[in-house]
Amino acid sequence: MTDYIVRATAAGNQIRAFAATTKDTVEAARQAHNTSPVATAALGRLLTAGTMMGSMMKNESDLLTLQIQCDGPIGGLTVTADNQGRVKGYVNNPEVLIHANAKGKLDVAEALGLGILNVIKDMGLKEPYVGQTILHTSEIAEDLTYYFATSEQIPSSVGLGVLMNKDNTVRQAGGFIVQVMPFVEDAVVDRLEENIKKIDSVTAMLDRGYTPEQILQEVLQGMDVEFTDQMPAEFYCNCSKERVERALISIGRKELQSLISEGKEVEMNCHFCNRNYTFSIEELKELLKKANR
Ligand code: ZN
């Protein structure tokens, strides 16, 4: 395990902070979906945010979904995370190709275009919490900063980065989220803003070998950082043949019957991890027996 999330407080609990290194997570997503470099960068940023935001939730069964609906060629992104560092996700068009922008960086904003960000927290209540904001820069980190400020009223700073190798595998990935509490003193906010102006990009820090702890030390320089806990992060999908079977049973007898009468095996794809599950006619007939409507 190399990927992990670290949590911290600073300035005597006036700040809470999260940082993560997610290279293996993003590389696993890239391999699962065979994403183009710009799609890897976009998905990697959102996966990294997802692991950290997932870890903010209280209960093991809580689920966080970050969903971007946008008009750019990537078509949209969806990421789901639990509170134990497990995250999965996909982009609608993994093959999207965009030329590097003027700075020679992968142009995530161009791939996304205009759109909205939905933050859905399913905490086992009747209705999930849904927060929605429009994309401001479509670079994802700034959009999440805006989301925290407007939907959750928590002033935050979000940094996310994915760096690719020449062969398009993931070289570095990670990020941080720093949030100030309502009772924060002005001097602490000023110091934080100054620090943020000075720091290098997340990918530059990671590429220098910085750990998530060192990234937070940099962002929160001079503010008495206290690390409170650490947890592994991974790309993980909980799909299984049994789950897909249950989904097939739930479509009902009529639909199953029509699949059977088509006379060929059925392939079901998990969007989140791109695994395929094949069902033979015999298996479909078994499922039909189990379907009660
Ligand atoms: Zn899956």
mmCIF file of N, CA and C in Angstrom, residues 176-276:
data_model
loop_
_atom_site.group_PDB
_atom_site.id
_atom_site.type_symbol
_atom_site.label_atom_id
_atom_site.label_comp_id
_atom_site.label_asym_id
_atom_site.label_seq_id
_atom_site.Cartn_x
_atom_site.Cartn_y
_atom_site.Cartn_z
ATOM 1 N N PHE A 176 -4.820 18.080 -1.661
ATOM 2 C CA PHE A 176 -5.115 18.483 -0.278
ATOM 3 C C PHE A 176 -6.421 19.257 -0.230
ATOM 4 N N ILE A 177 -7.049 19.224 0.933
ATOM 5 C CA ILE A 177 -8.209 20.078 1.221
ATOM 6 C C ILE A 177 -7.960 20.703 2.588
ATOM 7 N N VAL A 178 -7.969 22.018 2.636
ATOM 8 C CA VAL A 178 -7.776 22.727 3.902
ATOM 9 C C VAL A 178 -9.028 23.556 4.167
ATOM 10 N N GLN A 179 -9.597 23.428 5.364
ATOM 11 C CA GLN A 179 -10.847 24.129 5.678
ATOM 12 C C GLN A 179 -10.709 24.909 6.969
ATOM 13 N N VAL A 180 -11.273 26.118 6.985
ATOM 14 C CA VAL A 180 -11.210 26.914 8.210
ATOM 15 C C VAL A 180 -12.551 26.824 8.946
ATOM 16 N N MET A 181 -12.460 26.763 10.245
ATOM 17 C CA MET A 181 -13.640 26.645 11.092
ATOM 18 C C MET A 181 -14.289 28.019 11.288
ATOM 19 N N PRO A 182 -15.573 28.048 11.660
ATOM 20 C CA PRO A 182 -16.288 29.327 11.752
ATOM 21 C C PRO A 182 -15.645 30.328 12.721
ATOM 22 N N PHE A 183 -14.976 29.825 13.772
ATOM 23 C CA PHE A 183 -14.407 30.723 14.790
ATOM 24 C C PHE A 183 -12.961 31.120 14.485
ATOM 25 N N VAL A 184 -12.547 30.938 13.226
ATOM 26 C CA VAL A 184 -11.147 31.195 12.876
ATOM 27 C C VAL A 184 -10.787 32.685 13.032
ATOM 28 N N GLU A 185 -9.568 32.929 13.503
ATOM 29 C CA GLU A 185 -9.093 34.321 13.636
ATOM 30 C C GLU A 185 -8.594 34.830 12.279
ATOM 31 N N ASP A 186 -8.752 36.143 12.068
ATOM 32 C CA ASP A 186 -8.331 36.737 10.792
ATOM 33 C C ASP A 186 -6.858 36.468 10.491
ATOM 34 N N ALA A 187 -6.036 36.520 11.540
ATOM 35 C CA ALA A 187 -4.588 36.338 11.336
ATOM 36 C C ALA A 187 -4.295 34.954 10.756
ATOM 37 N N VAL A 188 -5.092 33.972 11.178
ATOM 38 C CA VAL A 188 -4.883 32.600 10.682
ATOM 39 C C VAL A 188 -5.260 32.519 9.203
ATOM 40 N N VAL A 189 -6.368 33.158 8.855
ATOM 41 C CA VAL A 189 -6.802 33.175 7.453
ATOM 42 C C VAL A 189 -5.750 33.878 6.590
ATOM 43 N N ASP A 190 -5.244 35.007 7.072
ATOM 44 C CA ASP A 190 -4.232 35.753 6.320
ATOM 45 C C ASP A 190 -2.993 34.898 6.073
ATOM 46 N N ARG A 191 -2.569 34.231 7.134
ATOM 47 C CA ARG A 191 -1.376 33.395 7.025
ATOM 48 C C ARG A 191 -1.593 32.266 6.006
ATOM 49 N N LEU A 192 -2.777 31.665 6.077
ATOM 50 C CA LEU A 192 -3.102 30.567 5.166
ATOM 51 C C LEU A 192 -3.089 31.050 3.714
ATOM 52 N N GLU A 193 -3.711 32.212 3.497
ATOM 53 C CA GLU A 193 -3.747 32.751 2.129
ATOM 54 C C GLU A 193 -2.350 33.028 1.602
ATOM 55 N N GLU A 194 -1.502 33.567 2.489
ATOM 56 C CA GLU A 194 -0.111 33.823 2.092
ATOM 57 C C GLU A 194 0.607 32.528 1.724
ATOM 58 N N ASN A 195 0.423 31.516 2.570
ATOM 59 C CA ASN A 195 1.059 30.218 2.307
ATOM 60 C C ASN A 195 0.622 29.659 0.966
ATOM 61 N N ILE A 196 -0.685 29.734 0.710
ATOM 62 C CA ILE A 196 -1.229 29.134 -0.514
ATOM 63 C C ILE A 196 -0.684 29.827 -1.758
ATOM 64 N N LYS A 197 -0.477 31.143 -1.635
ATOM 65 C CA LYS A 197 0.094 31.882 -2.758
ATOM 66 C C LYS A 197 1.510 31.413 -3.061
ATOM 67 N N LYS A 198 2.244 31.045 -2.008
ATOM 68 C CA LYS A 198 3.668 30.709 -2.156
ATOM 69 C C LYS A 198 3.925 29.278 -2.624
ATOM 70 N N ILE A 199 3.038 28.367 -2.290
ATOM 71 C CA ILE A 199 3.365 26.947 -2.509
ATOM 72 C C ILE A 199 3.388 26.572 -3.992
ATOM 73 N N ASP A 200 4.128 25.516 -4.252
ATOM 74 C CA ASP A 200 4.194 24.938 -5.580
ATOM 75 C C ASP A 200 2.930 24.134 -5.848
ATOM 76 N N SER A 201 2.747 23.697 -7.089
ATOM 77 C CA SER A 201 1.601 22.841 -7.399
ATOM 78 C C SER A 201 1.756 21.501 -6.673
ATOM 79 N N VAL A 202 0.622 20.839 -6.472
ATOM 80 C CA VAL A 202 0.629 19.530 -5.805
ATOM 81 C C VAL A 202 1.541 18.554 -6.548
ATOM 82 N N THR A 203 1.428 18.542 -7.879
ATOM 83 C CA THR A 203 2.236 17.571 -8.635
ATOM 84 C C THR A 203 3.735 17.885 -8.511
ATOM 85 N N ALA A 204 4.091 19.169 -8.474
ATOM 86 C CA ALA A 204 5.512 19.529 -8.320
ATOM 87 C C ALA A 204 6.016 19.036 -6.963
ATOM 88 N N MET A 205 5.194 19.221 -5.922
ATOM 89 C CA MET A 205 5.609 18.771 -4.589
ATOM 90 C C MET A 205 5.732 17.246 -4.547
ATOM 91 N N LEU A 206 4.736 16.560 -5.105
ATOM 92 C CA LEU A 206 4.783 15.088 -5.108
ATOM 93 C C LEU A 206 5.988 14.592 -5.887
ATOM 94 N N ASP A 207 6.266 15.274 -6.998
ATOM 95 C CA ASP A 207 7.371 14.827 -7.842
ATOM 96 C C ASP A 207 8.725 15.075 -7.179
ATOM 97 N N ARG A 208 8.745 15.991 -6.221
ATOM 98 C CA ARG A 208 9.976 16.171 -5.424
ATOM 99 C C ARG A 208 10.064 15.142 -4.305
ATOM 100 N N GLY A 209 9.046 14.286 -4.225
ATOM 101 C CA GLY A 209 9.073 13.225 -3.215
ATOM 102 C C GLY A 209 8.345 13.573 -1.931
ATOM 103 N N TYR A 210 7.576 14.668 -1.956
ATOM 104 C CA TYR A 210 6.840 15.066 -0.754
ATOM 105 C C TYR A 210 5.778 14.018 -0.411
ATOM 106 N N THR A 211 5.640 13.734 0.870
ATOM 107 C CA THR A 211 4.544 12.901 1.357
ATOM 108 C C THR A 211 3.333 13.817 1.582
ATOM 109 N N PRO A 212 2.133 13.233 1.772
ATOM 110 C CA PRO A 212 0.974 14.067 2.114
ATOM 111 C C PRO A 212 1.230 14.912 3.368
ATOM 112 N N GLU A 213 1.962 14.328 4.335
ATOM 113 C CA GLU A 213 2.278 15.095 5.558
ATOM 114 C C GLU A 213 3.103 16.327 5.209
ATOM 115 N N GLN A 214 4.091 16.144 4.339
ATOM 116 C CA GLN A 214 4.956 17.276 3.980
ATOM 117 C C GLN A 214 4.202 18.326 3.174
ATOM 118 N N ILE A 215 3.231 17.878 2.361
ATOM 119 C CA ILE A 215 2.413 18.837 1.615
ATOM 120 C C ILE A 215 1.634 19.718 2.607
ATOM 121 N N LEU A 216 1.048 19.082 3.613
ATOM 122 C CA LEU A 216 0.296 19.872 4.599
ATOM 123 C C LEU A 216 1.222 20.779 5.418
ATOM 124 N N GLN A 217 2.439 20.288 5.715
ATOM 125 C CA GLN A 217 3.403 21.139 6.425
ATOM 126 C C GLN A 217 3.697 22.394 5.621
ATOM 127 N N GLU A 218 3.731 22.237 4.299
ATOM 128 C CA GLU A 218 4.004 23.345 3.402
ATOM 129 C C GLU A 218 2.814 24.312 3.374
ATOM 130 N N VAL A 219 1.609 23.760 3.173
ATOM 131 C CA VAL A 219 0.402 24.590 3.084
ATOM 132 C C VAL A 219 0.131 25.295 4.413
ATOM 133 N N LEU A 220 0.435 24.596 5.512
ATOM 134 C CA LEU A 220 0.093 25.112 6.840
ATOM 135 C C LEU A 220 1.344 25.542 7.602
ATOM 136 N N GLN A 221 2.327 26.034 6.852
ATOM 137 C CA GLN A 221 3.587 26.431 7.467
ATOM 138 C C GLN A 221 3.392 27.450 8.595
ATOM 139 N N GLY A 222 4.022 27.203 9.713
ATOM 140 C CA GLY A 222 3.951 28.120 10.842
ATOM 141 C C GLY A 222 2.632 28.064 11.584
ATOM 142 N N MET A 223 1.846 27.016 11.384
ATOM 143 C CA MET A 223 0.520 26.970 12.006
ATOM 144 C C MET A 223 0.307 25.739 12.888
ATOM 145 N N ASP A 224 1.402 25.186 13.414
ATOM 146 C CA ASP A 224 1.315 24.056 14.359
ATOM 147 C C ASP A 224 0.419 22.915 13.881
ATOM 148 N N VAL A 225 0.863 22.263 12.841
ATOM 149 C CA VAL A 225 0.091 21.138 12.290
ATOM 150 C C VAL A 225 0.139 19.944 13.238
ATOM 151 N N GLU A 226 -1.014 19.355 13.479
ATOM 152 C CA GLU A 226 -1.069 18.113 14.259
ATOM 153 C C GLU A 226 -1.760 17.057 13.429
ATOM 154 N N PHE A 227 -1.047 15.989 13.143
ATOM 155 C CA PHE A 227 -1.648 14.913 12.348
ATOM 156 C C PHE A 227 -2.494 14.037 13.258
ATOM 157 N N THR A 228 -3.743 13.844 12.847
ATOM 158 C CA THR A 228 -4.653 13.120 13.736
ATOM 159 C C THR A 228 -4.849 11.676 13.302
ATOM 160 N N ASP A 229 -4.813 11.421 11.997
ATOM 161 C CA ASP A 229 -4.912 10.032 11.595
ATOM 162 C C ASP A 229 -4.615 9.803 10.122
ATOM 163 N N GLN A 230 -4.431 8.538 9.787
ATOM 164 C CA GLN A 230 -3.992 8.160 8.446
ATOM 165 C C GLN A 230 -4.760 6.921 8.018
ATOM 166 N N MET A 231 -5.139 6.859 6.761
ATOM 167 C CA MET A 231 -5.799 5.632 6.294
ATOM 168 C C MET A 231 -5.407 5.336 4.846
ATOM 169 N N PRO A 232 -5.379 4.045 4.499
ATOM 170 C CA PRO A 232 -5.019 3.709 3.120
ATOM 171 C C PRO A 232 -6.097 4.164 2.141
ATOM 172 N N ALA A 233 -5.700 4.431 0.915
ATOM 173 C CA ALA A 233 -6.659 4.780 -0.138
ATOM 174 C C ALA A 233 -6.469 3.793 -1.285
ATOM 175 N N GLU A 234 -7.559 3.415 -1.930
ATOM 176 C CA GLU A 234 -7.436 2.511 -3.074
ATOM 177 C C GLU A 234 -8.611 2.632 -4.027
ATOM 178 N N PHE A 235 -8.338 2.278 -5.301
ATOM 179 C CA PHE A 235 -9.404 2.166 -6.286
ATOM 180 C C PHE A 235 -10.055 0.820 -6.038
ATOM 181 N N TYR A 236 -11.326 0.839 -5.688
ATOM 182 C CA TYR A 236 -11.984 -0.394 -5.280
ATOM 183 C C TYR A 236 -13.420 -0.375 -5.767
ATOM 184 N N CYS A 237 -13.826 -1.469 -6.442
ATOM 185 C CA CYS A 237 -15.225 -1.572 -6.846
ATOM 186 C C CYS A 237 -15.832 -2.799 -6.185
ATOM 187 N N ASN A 238 -17.008 -2.624 -5.630
ATOM 188 C CA ASN A 238 -17.642 -3.718 -4.894
ATOM 189 C C ASN A 238 -18.588 -4.541 -5.773
ATOM 190 N N CYS A 239 -18.432 -4.428 -7.102
ATOM 191 C CA CYS A 239 -19.326 -5.210 -7.943
ATOM 192 C C CYS A 239 -18.919 -6.684 -7.909
ATOM 193 N N SER A 240 -19.862 -7.562 -8.215
ATOM 194 C CA SER A 240 -19.603 -8.995 -8.236
ATOM 195 C C SER A 240 -20.681 -9.626 -9.107
ATOM 196 N N LYS A 241 -20.447 -10.860 -9.498
ATOM 197 C CA LYS A 241 -21.454 -11.527 -10.330
ATOM 198 C C LYS A 241 -22.796 -11.594 -9.591
ATOM 199 N N GLU A 242 -22.748 -11.817 -8.280
ATOM 200 C CA GLU A 242 -23.995 -11.900 -7.504
ATOM 201 C C GLU A 242 -24.770 -10.586 -7.567
ATOM 202 N N ARG A 243 -24.044 -9.471 -7.441
ATOM 203 C CA ARG A 243 -24.720 -8.166 -7.485
ATOM 204 C C ARG A 243 -25.356 -7.930 -8.848
ATOM 205 N N VAL A 244 -24.636 -8.324 -9.903
ATOM 206 C CA VAL A 244 -25.173 -8.134 -11.250
ATOM 207 C C VAL A 244 -26.384 -9.051 -11.448
ATOM 208 N N GLU A 245 -26.305 -10.279 -10.889
ATOM 209 C CA GLU A 245 -27.456 -11.188 -10.942
ATOM 210 C C GLU A 245 -28.685 -10.551 -10.313
ATOM 211 N N ARG A 246 -28.474 -9.971 -9.141
ATOM 212 C CA ARG A 246 -29.603 -9.336 -8.453
ATOM 213 C C ARG A 246 -30.194 -8.204 -9.289
ATOM 214 N N ALA A 247 -29.287 -7.459 -9.947
ATOM 215 C CA ALA A 247 -29.755 -6.365 -10.804
ATOM 216 C C ALA A 247 -30.576 -6.931 -11.966
ATOM 217 N N LEU A 248 -30.107 -8.044 -12.535
ATOM 218 C CA LEU A 248 -30.824 -8.654 -13.660
ATOM 219 C C LEU A 248 -32.193 -9.186 -13.209
ATOM 220 N N ILE A 249 -32.216 -9.806 -12.025
ATOM 221 C CA ILE A 249 -33.491 -10.315 -11.507
ATOM 222 C C ILE A 249 -34.476 -9.163 -11.338
ATOM 223 N N SER A 250 -33.940 -8.029 -10.897
ATOM 224 C CA SER A 250 -34.826 -6.898 -10.594
ATOM 225 C C SER A 250 -35.435 -6.268 -11.847
ATOM 226 N N ILE A 251 -34.899 -6.553 -13.033
ATOM 227 C CA ILE A 251 -35.500 -5.939 -14.229
ATOM 228 C C ILE A 251 -36.836 -6.611 -14.567
ATOM 229 N N GLY A 252 -37.093 -7.770 -13.962
ATOM 230 C CA GLY A 252 -38.424 -8.375 -14.101
ATOM 231 C C GLY A 252 -38.486 -9.501 -15.121
ATOM 232 N N ARG A 253 -39.509 -10.321 -14.991
ATOM 233 C CA ARG A 253 -39.650 -11.531 -15.822
ATOM 234 C C ARG A 253 -39.743 -11.203 -17.308
ATOM 235 N N LYS A 254 -40.502 -10.165 -17.612
ATOM 236 C CA LYS A 254 -40.751 -9.848 -19.015
ATOM 237 C C LYS A 254 -39.446 -9.510 -19.744
ATOM 238 N N GLU A 255 -38.659 -8.663 -19.104
ATOM 239 C CA GLU A 255 -37.376 -8.275 -19.697
ATOM 240 C C GLU A 255 -36.434 -9.466 -19.805
ATOM 241 N N LEU A 256 -36.399 -10.270 -18.745
ATOM 242 C CA LEU A 256 -35.521 -11.447 -18.765
ATOM 243 C C LEU A 256 -35.943 -12.407 -19.881
ATOM 244 N N GLN A 257 -37.254 -12.595 -19.983
ATOM 245 C CA GLN A 257 -37.775 -13.489 -21.013
ATOM 246 C C GLN A 257 -37.353 -13.013 -22.401
ATOM 247 N N SER A 258 -37.392 -11.693 -22.592
ATOM 248 C CA SER A 258 -37.046 -11.194 -23.930
ATOM 249 C C SER A 258 -35.539 -11.346 -24.196
ATOM 250 N N LEU A 259 -34.704 -11.214 -23.123
ATOM 251 C CA LEU A 259 -33.263 -11.472 -23.295
ATOM 252 C C LEU A 259 -33.029 -12.931 -23.683
ATOM 253 N N ILE A 260 -33.770 -13.827 -23.015
ATOM 254 C CA ILE A 260 -33.609 -15.263 -23.291
ATOM 255 C C ILE A 260 -34.030 -15.584 -24.728
ATOM 256 N N SER A 261 -35.133 -14.965 -25.149
ATOM 257 C CA SER A 261 -35.634 -15.291 -26.489
ATOM 258 C C SER A 261 -34.733 -14.747 -27.599
ATOM 259 N N GLU A 262 -33.863 -13.787 -27.241
ATOM 260 C CA GLU A 262 -32.892 -13.322 -28.238
ATOM 261 C C GLU A 262 -31.861 -14.395 -28.539
ATOM 262 N N GLY A 263 -31.729 -15.341 -27.608
ATOM 263 C CA GLY A 263 -30.934 -16.536 -27.880
ATOM 264 C C GLY A 263 -29.430 -16.383 -27.792
ATOM 265 N N LYS A 264 -28.916 -15.227 -27.295
ATOM 266 C CA LYS A 264 -27.468 -15.156 -27.120
ATOM 267 C C LYS A 264 -27.107 -14.742 -25.693
ATOM 268 N N GLU A 265 -25.864 -15.050 -25.342
ATOM 269 C CA GLU A 265 -25.454 -14.692 -23.980
ATOM 270 C C GLU A 265 -25.467 -13.169 -23.817
ATOM 271 N N VAL A 266 -25.623 -12.762 -22.569
ATOM 272 C CA VAL A 266 -25.746 -11.336 -22.286
ATOM 273 C C VAL A 266 -24.499 -10.866 -21.544
ATOM 274 N N GLU A 267 -23.950 -9.746 -21.990
ATOM 275 C CA GLU A 267 -22.791 -9.193 -21.308
ATOM 276 C C GLU A 267 -23.201 -7.932 -20.551
ATOM 277 N N MET A 268 -22.917 -7.919 -19.251
ATOM 278 C CA MET A 268 -23.237 -6.756 -18.437
ATOM 279 C C MET A 268 -21.925 -6.107 -18.022
ATOM 280 N N ASN A 269 -21.886 -4.782 -18.144
ATOM 281 C CA ASN A 269 -20.658 -4.047 -17.840
ATOM 282 C C ASN A 269 -20.851 -3.198 -16.597
ATOM 283 N N CYS A 270 -19.855 -3.233 -15.690
ATOM 284 C CA CYS A 270 -19.882 -2.329 -14.538
ATOM 285 C C CYS A 270 -19.215 -1.021 -14.963
ATOM 286 N N HIS A 271 -19.996 0.071 -14.941
ATOM 287 C CA HIS A 271 -19.461 1.379 -15.342
ATOM 288 C C HIS A 271 -18.261 1.785 -14.505
ATOM 289 N N PHE A 272 -18.328 1.460 -13.211
ATOM 290 C CA PHE A 272 -17.326 1.989 -12.286
ATOM 291 C C PHE A 272 -15.946 1.379 -12.469
ATOM 292 N N CYS A 273 -15.888 0.069 -12.779
ATOM 293 C CA CYS A 273 -14.573 -0.567 -12.900
ATOM 294 C C CYS A 273 -14.379 -1.211 -14.266
ATOM 295 N N ASN A 274 -15.414 -1.137 -15.096
ATOM 296 C CA ASN A 274 -15.333 -1.627 -16.479
ATOM 297 C C ASN A 274 -15.221 -3.152 -16.593
ATOM 298 N N ARG A 275 -15.511 -3.869 -15.503
ATOM 299 C CA ARG A 275 -15.497 -5.331 -15.562
ATOM 300 C C ARG A 275 -16.747 -5.798 -16.312
ATOM 301 N N ASN A 276 -16.591 -6.903 -17.065
ATOM 302 C CA ASN A 276 -17.737 -7.457 -17.784
ATOM 303 C C ASN A 276 -18.186 -8.751 -17.130
#
